[in-house]
PDB file of C-alpha atoms and ligand atoms in Angstrom:
ATOM      1  CA  MET U  12     -65.481 254.950 -75.393  1.00 45.00           C
ATOM      2  CA  ASP U  13     -63.371 252.404 -77.299  1.00 49.00           C
ATOM      3  CA  ILE U  14     -61.103 251.054 -74.586  1.00 64.00           C
ATOM      4  CA  MET U  15     -59.004 248.982 -77.001  1.00 65.00           C
ATOM      5  CA  GLN U  16     -58.255 251.858 -79.386  1.00 59.00           C
ATOM      6  CA  GLY U  17     -54.576 252.755 -79.806  1.00 55.00           C
ATOM      7  CA  THR U  18     -53.415 250.300 -77.193  1.00 58.00           C
ATOM      8  CA  SER U  19     -51.737 246.920 -77.426  1.00 82.00           C
ATOM      9  CA  VAL U  20     -49.644 244.385 -75.563  1.00 93.00           C
ATOM     10  CA  PRO U  21     -46.156 245.338 -74.384  1.00 96.00           C
ATOM     11  CA  LYS U  22     -43.168 243.431 -75.758  1.00 96.00           C
ATOM     12  CA  ILE U  23     -41.448 240.866 -73.553  1.00 97.00           C
ATOM     13  CA  THR U  24     -38.536 242.432 -71.710  1.00 98.00           C
ATOM     14  CA  ASP U  25     -35.835 241.282 -69.315  1.00 97.00           C
ATOM     15  CA  SER U  26     -35.429 244.739 -67.808  1.00 98.00           C
ATOM     16  CA  THR U  27     -37.307 245.539 -64.580  1.00 98.00           C
ATOM     17  CA  ASP U  28     -37.151 249.251 -65.420  1.00 98.00           C
ATOM     18  CA  ARG U  29     -38.843 248.541 -68.716  1.00 98.00           C
ATOM     19  CA  ALA U  30     -41.418 246.339 -66.973  1.00 98.00           C
ATOM     20  CA  LYS U  31     -42.202 249.215 -64.599  1.00 98.00           C
ATOM     21  CA  SER U  32     -42.714 251.636 -67.471  1.00 97.00           C
ATOM     22  CA  ASP U  33     -44.852 249.033 -69.302  1.00 97.00           C
ATOM     23  CA  LEU U  34     -46.997 248.688 -66.195  1.00 98.00           C
ATOM     24  CA  ALA U  35     -47.503 252.439 -66.135  1.00 96.00           C
ATOM     25  CA  GLU U  36     -48.309 252.551 -69.867  1.00 95.00           C
ATOM     26  CA  TYR U  37     -50.300 249.334 -70.384  1.00 96.00           C
ATOM     27  CA  GLY U  38     -51.273 248.153 -66.886  1.00 97.00           C
ATOM     28  CA  VAL U  39     -49.403 244.934 -67.766  1.00 98.00           C
ATOM     29  CA  ALA U  40     -45.822 243.865 -68.444  1.00 98.00           C
ATOM     30  CA  ILE U  41     -44.188 240.609 -69.537  1.00 98.00           C
ATOM     31  CA  MET U  42     -40.707 239.610 -68.420  1.00 98.00           C
ATOM     32  CA  SER U  43     -38.323 236.836 -69.444  1.00 98.00           C
ATOM     33  CA  ASN U  44     -35.142 235.469 -67.854  1.00 95.00           C
ATOM     34  CA  VAL U  45     -36.245 236.013 -64.271  1.00 98.00           C
ATOM     35  CA  LEU U  46     -35.771 232.371 -63.229  1.00 98.00           C
ATOM     36  CA  SER U  47     -32.851 230.073 -64.053  1.00 98.00           C
ATOM     37  CA  PRO U  48     -33.858 226.989 -66.088  1.00 98.00           C
ATOM     38  CA  GLU U  49     -33.079 224.787 -63.066  1.00 98.00           C
ATOM     39  CA  LYS U  50     -35.229 226.843 -60.680  1.00 98.00           C
ATOM     40  CA  PHE U  51     -38.046 226.980 -63.222  1.00 98.00           C
ATOM     41  CA  GLN U  52     -37.989 223.180 -63.569  1.00 98.00           C
ATOM     42  CA  GLU U  53     -38.028 222.736 -59.790  1.00 98.00           C
ATOM     43  CA  ILE U  54     -41.062 225.032 -59.497  1.00 98.00           C
ATOM     44  CA  ARG U  55     -42.866 223.371 -62.397  1.00 98.00           C
ATOM     45  CA  ASP U  56     -42.289 219.878 -60.966  1.00 98.00           C
ATOM     46  CA  ALA U  57     -43.598 221.073 -57.593  1.00 98.00           C
ATOM     47  CA  VAL U  58     -46.765 222.597 -59.123  1.00 98.00           C
ATOM     48  CA  TYR U  59     -47.652 219.420 -61.021  1.00 98.00           C
ATOM     49  CA  ARG U  60     -46.715 217.195 -58.046  1.00 98.00           C
ATOM     50  CA  GLU U  61     -49.180 219.140 -55.892  1.00 98.00           C
ATOM     51  CA  ALA U  62     -51.862 219.235 -58.599  1.00 98.00           C
ATOM     52  CA  GLU U  63     -51.658 215.478 -59.053  1.00 98.00           C
ATOM     53  CA  GLY U  64     -51.626 214.956 -55.276  1.00 98.00           C
ATOM     54  CA  ASP U  65     -54.843 216.977 -54.993  1.00 97.00           C
ATOM     55  CA  ILE U  66     -56.475 214.854 -57.699  1.00 97.00           C
ATOM     56  CA  ARG U  67     -55.407 211.616 -55.982  1.00 97.00           C
ATOM     57  CA  ALA U  68     -56.654 212.904 -52.625  1.00 96.00           C
ATOM     58  CA  GLY U  69     -60.017 213.939 -54.118  1.00 94.00           C
ATOM     59  CA  ASN U  70     -59.363 217.608 -53.366  1.00 91.00           C
ATOM     60  CA  ALA U  71     -59.572 218.781 -56.962  1.00 91.00           C
ATOM     61  CA  SER U  72     -63.164 217.813 -57.679  1.00 83.00           C
ATOM     62  CA  ASP U  73     -64.817 220.872 -56.118  1.00 88.00           C
ATOM     63  CA  PRO U  74     -63.921 223.753 -58.465  1.00 92.00           C
ATOM     64  CA  TYR U  75     -63.448 227.398 -57.523  1.00 92.00           C
ATOM     65  CA  PHE U  76     -66.830 229.104 -58.061  1.00 90.00           C
ATOM     66  CA  ALA U  77     -65.254 231.793 -60.248  1.00 90.00           C
ATOM     67  CA  ASP U  78     -63.949 229.157 -62.686  1.00 90.00           C
ATOM     68  CA  ALA U  79     -67.203 227.234 -62.969  1.00 88.00           C
ATOM     69  CA  MET U  80     -69.433 230.214 -63.893  1.00 87.00           C
ATOM     70  CA  LEU U  81     -69.064 229.859 -67.673  1.00 88.00           C
ATOM     71  CA  GLY U  82     -68.598 226.115 -68.090  1.00 92.00           C
ATOM     72  CA  ALA U  83     -65.856 223.561 -67.490  1.00 94.00           C
ATOM     73  CA  PRO U  84     -63.470 224.817 -64.790  1.00 95.00           C
ATOM     74  CA  SER U  85     -59.710 224.869 -64.566  1.00 96.00           C
ATOM     75  CA  GLN U  86     -57.903 223.235 -61.633  1.00 97.00           C
ATOM     76  CA  ARG U  87     -56.735 225.454 -58.777  1.00 98.00           C
ATOM     77  CA  VAL U  88     -53.964 224.415 -56.421  1.00 98.00           C
ATOM     78  CA  TRP U  89     -54.360 226.586 -53.338  1.00 98.00           C
ATOM     79  CA  ASN U  90     -52.103 227.586 -50.488  1.00 98.00           C
ATOM     80  CA  LEU U  91     -48.788 226.927 -52.241  1.00 98.00           C
ATOM     81  CA  PRO U  92     -46.653 228.415 -49.428  1.00 98.00           C
ATOM     82  CA  SER U  93     -47.809 225.515 -47.222  1.00 98.00           C
ATOM     83  CA  ARG U  94     -46.679 223.025 -49.851  1.00 98.00           C
ATOM     84  CA  GLY U  95     -42.931 223.569 -50.036  1.00 98.00           C
ATOM     85  CA  GLN U  96     -40.043 225.909 -49.406  1.00 98.00           C
ATOM     86  CA  VAL U  97     -39.668 226.494 -53.143  1.00 98.00           C
ATOM     87  CA  PHE U  98     -43.016 228.320 -53.105  1.00 98.00           C
ATOM     88  CA  CYS U  99     -42.201 230.307 -49.949  1.00 98.00           C
ATOM     89  CA  GLU U 100     -39.054 231.564 -51.653  1.00 98.00           C
ATOM     90  CA  LEU U 101     -40.935 232.406 -54.827  1.00 98.00           C
ATOM     91  CA  VAL U 102     -43.400 234.588 -52.895  1.00 98.00           C
ATOM     92  CA  GLU U 103     -40.505 236.870 -51.985  1.00 98.00           C
ATOM     93  CA  HIS U 104     -38.566 236.667 -55.252  1.00 98.00           C
ATOM     94  CA  PRO U 105     -36.622 239.951 -55.382  1.00 98.00           C
ATOM     95  CA  VAL U 106     -37.787 240.839 -58.906  1.00 98.00           C
ATOM     96  CA  ALA U 107     -41.415 240.235 -57.956  1.00 98.00           C
ATOM     97  CA  MET U 108     -41.100 242.238 -54.731  1.00 98.00           C
ATOM     98  CA  ASP U 109     -39.362 245.120 -56.505  1.00 98.00           C
ATOM     99  CA  LEU U 110     -42.184 245.318 -59.036  1.00 98.00           C
ATOM    100  CA  VAL U 111     -44.898 244.955 -56.402  1.00 98.00           C
ATOM    101  CA  GLU U 112     -43.398 247.712 -54.269  1.00 98.00           C
ATOM    102  CA  SER U 113     -43.109 249.978 -57.299  1.00 98.00           C
ATOM    103  CA  VAL U 114     -46.854 249.659 -57.969  1.00 98.00           C
ATOM    104  CA  VAL U 115     -48.513 249.213 -54.570  1.00 97.00           C
ATOM    105  CA  ARG U 116     -47.779 251.875 -51.974  1.00 92.00           C
ATOM    106  CA  GLY U 117     -47.679 251.146 -48.246  1.00 90.00           C
ATOM    107  CA  PRO U 118     -47.811 247.926 -46.222  1.00 93.00           C
ATOM    108  CA  LEU U 119     -48.550 244.864 -48.325  1.00 96.00           C
ATOM    109  CA  ARG U 120     -50.576 241.704 -47.938  1.00 96.00           C
ATOM    110  CA  LEU U 121     -50.246 238.502 -49.953  1.00 98.00           C
ATOM    111  CA  SER U 122     -53.778 237.859 -51.187  1.00 98.00           C
ATOM    112  CA  THR U 123     -53.187 234.500 -52.870  1.00 98.00           C
ATOM    113  CA  PHE U 124     -50.283 232.340 -53.892  1.00 98.00           C
ATOM    114  CA  SER U 125     -51.907 229.533 -55.832  1.00 98.00           C
ATOM    115  CA  ALA U 126     -51.755 227.766 -59.174  1.00 98.00           C
ATOM    116  CA  ASN U 127     -54.385 227.847 -61.894  1.00 98.00           C
ATOM    117  CA  ILE U 128     -54.155 225.033 -64.431  1.00 98.00           C
ATOM    118  CA  THR U 129     -56.285 225.237 -67.545  1.00 98.00           C
ATOM    119  CA  LEU U 130     -57.163 221.757 -68.793  1.00 98.00           C
ATOM    120  CA  PRO U 131     -57.950 220.634 -72.339  1.00 98.00           C
ATOM    121  CA  GLY U 132     -61.587 221.682 -72.774  1.00 97.00           C
ATOM    122  CA  SER U 133     -61.740 224.056 -69.804  1.00 97.00           C
ATOM    123  CA  ASP U 134     -63.727 227.232 -70.424  1.00 97.00           C
ATOM    124  CA  MET U 135     -62.849 230.853 -69.865  1.00 96.00           C
ATOM    125  CA  MET U 136     -63.336 232.673 -66.589  1.00 96.00           C
ATOM    126  CA  TYR U 137     -65.614 235.723 -66.305  1.00 95.00           C
ATOM    127  CA  LEU U 138     -64.019 239.131 -66.923  1.00 97.00           C
ATOM    128  CA  HIS U 139     -63.019 240.900 -63.725  1.00 97.00           C
ATOM    129  CA  ALA U 140     -60.484 243.208 -62.090  1.00 98.00           C
ATOM    130  CA  ASP U 141     -58.585 241.821 -59.119  1.00 98.00           C
ATOM    131  CA  GLN U 142     -59.626 244.778 -56.958  1.00 98.00           C
ATOM    132  CA  GLY U 143     -63.239 244.347 -58.069  1.00 97.00           C
ATOM    133  CA  THR U 144     -64.383 243.319 -54.582  1.00 95.00           C
ATOM    134  CA  ASN U 145     -63.139 246.614 -53.094  1.00 96.00           C
ATOM    135  CA  PRO U 146     -65.558 249.527 -52.663  1.00 94.00           C
ATOM    136  CA  GLN U 147     -65.783 251.996 -55.551  1.00 93.00           C
ATOM    137  CA  PRO U 148     -64.736 254.693 -56.400  1.00 95.00           C
ATOM    138  CA  TRP U 149     -61.274 253.185 -56.162  1.00 96.00           C
ATOM    139  CA  GLY U 150     -58.986 256.200 -55.818  1.00 91.00           C
ATOM    140  CA  PRO U 151     -56.079 257.152 -58.052  1.00 93.00           C
ATOM    141  CA  GLU U 152     -53.680 254.185 -57.537  1.00 95.00           C
ATOM    142  CA  PRO U 153     -53.989 250.430 -58.014  1.00 98.00           C
ATOM    143  CA  HIS U 154     -54.670 248.394 -54.878  1.00 98.00           C
ATOM    144  CA  GLY U 155     -52.541 245.451 -55.941  1.00 98.00           C
ATOM    145  CA  LEU U 156     -50.341 243.699 -58.461  1.00 98.00           C
ATOM    146  CA  ASN U 157     -50.839 240.211 -59.844  1.00 98.00           C
ATOM    147  CA  VAL U 158     -47.533 238.410 -60.443  1.00 98.00           C
ATOM    148  CA  ILE U 159     -48.212 235.529 -62.813  1.00 98.00           C
ATOM    149  CA  TRP U 160     -45.466 232.943 -63.217  1.00 98.00           C
ATOM    150  CA  CYS U 161     -46.067 231.108 -66.518  1.00 98.00           C
ATOM    151  CA  ILE U 162     -45.411 227.448 -65.795  1.00 98.00           C
ATOM    152  CA  ASP U 163     -46.350 226.392 -69.342  1.00 98.00           C
ATOM    153  CA  ASP U 164     -46.575 228.264 -72.634  1.00 98.00           C
ATOM    154  CA  PHE U 165     -49.308 230.886 -72.555  1.00 98.00           C
ATOM    155  CA  THR U 166     -50.969 230.815 -76.001  1.00 98.00           C
ATOM    156  CA  GLU U 167     -54.422 231.573 -77.406  1.00 98.00           C
ATOM    157  CA  GLU U 168     -55.065 227.813 -77.565  1.00 98.00           C
ATOM    158  CA  THR U 169     -53.858 226.841 -74.081  1.00 98.00           C
ATOM    159  CA  GLY U 170     -55.915 229.557 -72.385  1.00 98.00           C
ATOM    160  CA  ALA U 171     -53.447 232.386 -71.850  1.00 98.00           C
ATOM    161  CA  THR U 172     -54.747 235.072 -69.515  1.00 98.00           C
ATOM    162  CA  ARG U 173     -56.826 237.525 -71.580  1.00 98.00           C
ATOM    163  CA  PHE U 174     -57.171 241.239 -70.859  1.00 97.00           C
ATOM    164  CA  VAL U 175     -58.821 244.408 -72.082  1.00 96.00           C
ATOM    165  CA  PRO U 176     -56.066 246.845 -73.101  1.00 95.00           C
ATOM    166  CA  GLY U 177     -56.561 250.260 -71.553  1.00 94.00           C
ATOM    167  CA  SER U 178     -59.171 249.028 -69.073  1.00 96.00           C
ATOM    168  CA  TYR U 179     -57.064 250.028 -66.051  1.00 96.00           C
ATOM    169  CA  ARG U 180     -57.456 253.675 -67.078  1.00 95.00           C
ATOM    170  CA  LEU U 181     -61.217 253.487 -66.488  1.00 96.00           C
ATOM    171  CA  ASN U 182     -60.498 252.815 -62.807  1.00 97.00           C
ATOM    172  CA  ARG U 183     -63.715 250.824 -62.275  1.00 97.00           C
ATOM    173  CA  SER U 184     -65.141 247.357 -62.773  1.00 97.00           C
ATOM    174  CA  ALA U 185     -66.630 246.319 -66.109  1.00 97.00           C
ATOM    175  CA  THR U 186     -70.384 246.658 -66.592  1.00 96.00           C
ATOM    176  CA  MET U 187     -72.473 243.604 -67.526  1.00 93.00           C
ATOM    177  CA  GLU U 188     -72.307 244.699 -71.187  1.00 94.00           C
ATOM    178  CA  GLU U 189     -68.551 245.222 -71.119  1.00 95.00           C
ATOM    179  CA  ILE U 190     -67.991 241.784 -69.591  1.00 94.00           C
ATOM    180  CA  MET U 191     -68.844 240.228 -72.958  1.00 91.00           C
ATOM    181  CA  GLY U 192     -66.543 242.556 -74.939  1.00 93.00           C
ATOM    182  CA  PRO U 193     -63.345 241.692 -76.840  1.00 95.00           C
ATOM    183  CA  THR U 194     -60.155 240.695 -75.031  1.00 96.00           C
ATOM    184  CA  VAL U 195     -56.542 240.086 -76.048  1.00 96.00           C
ATOM    185  CA  ALA U 196     -54.438 237.044 -75.047  1.00 97.00           C
ATOM    186  CA  LEU U 197     -51.229 237.685 -73.129  1.00 98.00           C
ATOM    187  CA  GLU U 198     -49.066 235.156 -74.954  1.00 97.00           C
ATOM    188  CA  ALA U 199     -45.737 234.297 -73.348  1.00 98.00           C
ATOM    189  CA  PRO U 200     -43.435 231.279 -73.258  1.00 98.00           C
ATOM    190  CA  ALA U 201     -43.147 229.011 -70.223  1.00 98.00           C
ATOM    191  CA  GLY U 202     -40.862 230.610 -67.643  1.00 98.00           C
ATOM    192  CA  SER U 203     -42.071 234.166 -68.331  1.00 98.00           C
ATOM    193  CA  LEU U 204     -43.470 236.473 -65.709  1.00 98.00           C
ATOM    194  CA  ILE U 205     -46.633 238.465 -66.420  1.00 98.00           C
ATOM    195  CA  LEU U 206     -47.326 241.483 -64.219  1.00 98.00           C
ATOM    196  CA  MET U 207     -50.827 242.891 -64.125  1.00 98.00           C
ATOM    197  CA  GLU U 208     -51.998 245.736 -61.938  1.00 98.00           C
ATOM    198  CA  SER U 209     -55.252 245.167 -60.143  1.00 98.00           C
ATOM    199  CA  ARG U 210     -57.516 247.495 -62.161  1.00 98.00           C
ATOM    200  CA  VAL U 211     -56.968 245.588 -65.416  1.00 98.00           C
ATOM    201  CA  TRP U 212     -60.039 243.686 -66.635  1.00 98.00           C
ATOM    202  CA  HIS U 213     -58.950 240.134 -67.380  1.00 98.00           C
ATOM    203  CA  LYS U 214     -59.876 236.463 -67.279  1.00 98.00           C
ATOM    204  CA  THR U 215     -58.429 233.013 -67.823  1.00 98.00           C
ATOM    205  CA  GLY U 216     -58.740 232.008 -71.504  1.00 98.00           C
ATOM    206  CA  ALA U 217     -60.442 228.821 -72.704  1.00 98.00           C
ATOM    207  CA  ASN U 218     -58.132 225.875 -73.332  1.00 98.00           C
ATOM    208  CA  VAL U 219     -59.089 224.576 -76.792  1.00 98.00           C
ATOM    209  CA  THR U 220     -56.263 222.052 -77.097  1.00 98.00           C
ATOM    210  CA  LYS U 221     -56.804 218.302 -76.946  1.00 98.00           C
ATOM    211  CA  ASP U 222     -53.857 217.501 -74.727  1.00 98.00           C
ATOM    212  CA  ARG U 223     -52.028 220.543 -73.341  1.00 98.00           C
ATOM    213  CA  LYS U 224     -52.337 222.058 -69.909  1.00 98.00           C
ATOM    214  CA  ARG U 225     -51.484 225.648 -69.012  1.00 98.00           C
ATOM    215  CA  ALA U 226     -50.344 226.106 -65.462  1.00 98.00           C
ATOM    216  CA  ALA U 227     -49.652 229.461 -63.855  1.00 98.00           C
ATOM    217  CA  ILE U 228     -48.754 230.506 -60.346  1.00 99.00           C
ATOM    218  CA  LEU U 229     -50.805 233.530 -59.357  1.00 98.00           C
ATOM    219  CA  GLY U 230     -49.256 235.693 -56.676  1.00 98.00           C
ATOM    220  CA  PHE U 231     -51.547 238.598 -55.912  1.00 98.00           C
ATOM    221  CA  TYR U 232     -50.146 241.269 -53.577  1.00 98.00           C
ATOM    222  CA  CYS U 233     -52.356 244.062 -52.316  1.00 98.00           C
ATOM    223  CA  LYS U 234     -52.570 246.860 -49.773  1.00 96.00           C
ATOM    224  CA  ASP U 235     -52.878 245.444 -46.273  1.00 93.00           C
ATOM    225  CA  CYS U 236     -56.288 247.029 -45.684  1.00 92.00           C
ATOM    226  CA  PHE U 237     -57.996 244.489 -47.983  1.00 94.00           C
ATOM    227  CA  VAL U 238     -59.118 240.982 -47.057  1.00 94.00           C
ATOM    228  CA  PRO U 239     -56.897 238.434 -48.815  1.00 96.00           C
ATOM    229  CA  ASN U 240     -58.306 235.854 -51.207  1.00 97.00           C
ATOM    230  CA  GLU U 241     -56.722 233.057 -49.140  1.00 98.00           C
ATOM    231  CA  ASN U 242     -57.303 233.054 -45.375  1.00 98.00           C
ATOM    232  CA  TRP U 243     -53.728 232.479 -44.243  1.00 98.00           C
ATOM    233  CA  TRP U 244     -54.690 232.594 -40.550  1.00 96.00           C
ATOM    234  CA  LEU U 245     -56.752 229.461 -41.074  1.00 97.00           C
ATOM    235  CA  CYS U 246     -54.931 227.631 -43.860  1.00 97.00           C
ATOM    236  CA  LEU U 247     -51.189 228.211 -43.446  1.00 98.00           C
ATOM    237  CA  SER U 248     -49.389 225.047 -42.382  1.00 98.00           C
ATOM    238  CA  PRO U 249     -48.115 225.079 -38.757  1.00 97.00           C
ATOM    239  CA  VAL U 250     -44.623 224.336 -40.090  1.00 97.00           C
ATOM    240  CA  VAL U 251     -44.509 227.595 -42.056  1.00 98.00           C
ATOM    241  CA  ARG U 252     -46.363 229.452 -39.307  1.00 96.00           C
ATOM    242  CA  ASN U 253     -43.743 228.387 -36.743  1.00 95.00           C
ATOM    243  CA  SER U 254     -40.576 228.563 -38.812  1.00 95.00           C
ATOM    244  CA  GLY U 255     -41.248 230.625 -41.936  1.00 96.00           C
ATOM    245  CA  GLN U 256     -39.313 233.782 -42.726  1.00 96.00           C
ATOM    246  CA  SER U 257     -40.697 236.676 -40.687  1.00 95.00           C
ATOM    247  CA  SER U 258     -40.935 238.784 -43.872  1.00 96.00           C
ATOM    248  CA  LEU U 259     -43.127 236.065 -45.441  1.00 97.00           C
ATOM    249  CA  LEU U 260     -45.304 235.775 -42.330  1.00 96.00           C
ATOM    250  CA  LYS U 261     -45.710 239.526 -42.246  1.00 95.00           C
ATOM    251  CA  LEU U 262     -46.923 239.495 -45.852  1.00 96.00           C
ATOM    252  CA  MET U 263     -49.518 236.919 -44.795  1.00 97.00           C
ATOM    253  CA  GLY U 264     -50.847 239.062 -41.946  1.00 95.00           C
ATOM    254  CA  PHE U 265     -48.970 237.455 -39.035  1.00 94.00           C
ATOM    255  CA  GLY U 266     -47.191 240.719 -38.325  1.00 88.00           C
ATOM    256  CA  SER U 267     -47.772 244.318 -39.136  1.00 81.00           C
ATOM    257  CA  ASP U 268     -46.001 247.618 -39.674  1.00 80.00           C
ATOM    258  CA  SER U 269     -49.321 249.419 -39.668  1.00 83.00           C
ATOM    259  CA  PRO U 270     -51.968 249.847 -36.931  1.00 87.00           C
ATOM    260  CA  LEU U 271     -53.943 246.952 -38.500  1.00 85.00           C
ATOM    261  CA  GLY U 272     -53.819 243.246 -37.659  1.00 85.00           C
ATOM    262  CA  ARG U 273     -52.192 243.582 -34.234  1.00 89.00           C
ATOM    263  CA  VAL U 274     -52.476 241.427 -31.089  1.00 89.00           C
ATOM    264  CA  HIS U 275     -52.697 243.421 -27.834  1.00 90.00           C
ATOM    265  CA  GLY U 276     -51.454 246.372 -29.864  1.00 91.00           C
ATOM    266  CA  LYS U 277     -48.244 244.566 -30.915  1.00 89.00           C
ATOM    267  CA  PRO U 278     -47.154 243.162 -34.274  1.00 85.00           C
ATOM    268  CA  ALA U 279     -47.921 239.464 -33.921  1.00 77.00           C
ATOM    269  CA  ILE U 280     -45.217 237.321 -35.491  1.00 75.00           C
TER     270      ILE U 280
HETATM  271  O1  AKG A 328     -55.135 232.053 -64.613  1.00 71.14           O
HETATM  272  C1  AKG A 328     -55.431 233.062 -65.253  1.00 71.14           C
HETATM  273  O2  AKG A 328     -55.189 233.180 -66.446  1.00 71.14           O
HETATM  274  C2  AKG A 328     -56.124 234.226 -64.576  1.00 71.14           C
HETATM  275  C3  AKG A 328     -56.838 233.862 -63.308  1.00 71.14           C
HETATM  276  C4  AKG A 328     -57.543 235.019 -62.705  1.00 71.14           C
HETATM  277  O3  AKG A 328     -57.824 235.987 -63.334  1.00 71.14           O
HETATM  278  C5  AKG A 328     -57.932 234.980 -61.289  1.00 71.14           C
HETATM  279  O4  AKG A 328     -57.715 233.984 -60.586  1.00 71.14           O
HETATM  280  O5  AKG A 328     -58.475 236.000 -60.794  1.00 71.14           O
END
C-alpha cells in the first residue's frame, strides 16, 4: 500500500472549523493567528530563557533517549508548567482545548508540555506515532492530540516536524521497514500551531543549518487511561501544585472526573 499516494499537507488556516476538518482529512492541521505577537514573544523569550538556564545549570547535557537514537540530539526543556505562569496558561489555551476536545473523547490527561529545540547539526528523531506505546489494536479513534506551538520557523532546513501523509488511516505503528520510508516536512512560520492526532507517524527533522535553532512547544493531550510522558505527580513544582488552576491540575492527574486516579474514592485536587 502506498500511504503517501493522493495525500498532501493541509494549507495553513486561521479557522478552527477548518483545522478540525483538516484533522479529520489529513490527521494534521496548521493554524496561524492563534497568538498575539506580544504573547508569542513572551512565550518565545520564556522558552529560550529556560533552555539557556538548563544549559548553565548542566541539565541539558543528558539528552532524551528518543532524540539520541539516530545521532546528535536536540535539546528538550521539560516540565514547562513548573517554569512560569505563561506556560500554565498556554496549556489551557481555548483554541488548543477546543481542538483537543474535538479529537479526543472523554476525560483528558496532559501527557507532556515541554519544548524541543533542534540545534544546528542535530539529527532526526526515529519515526513513531505518539500513541505507539499503547497496546494494539488501537480501536477506531485517536488516543490523543499533539499541539505543537512553533516558536521558530519550521522549515526543511531547521528540522520541521516530518510526517507520513495518510499514516493515521493505518491505525497502527510503523514496521521496521516503514520507519525508513519517505516523510514530508510540516513547514510553518514561527507563531503557527500544528495539530497532529496521535496515530500519525512522524519525527523531528534534522537541522542542517549552521546557525538556526528550531524551538517548538509540544503539548500532548491524551485519554486519561494512558500513562503520561511526564510524571506530573513527581515533577510538578509545589507552587503550581498548591495554587495552580484546578482545571490545569485535573489535566495533570491531580483530580478526576472518571473512576481513575482517585484518593479514598474522591477526586484529589
Ligand atoms: O519536535 C518535533 O518536531 C517532534 C517531536 C516528537 O515527535 C516527539 O517528541 O515525540
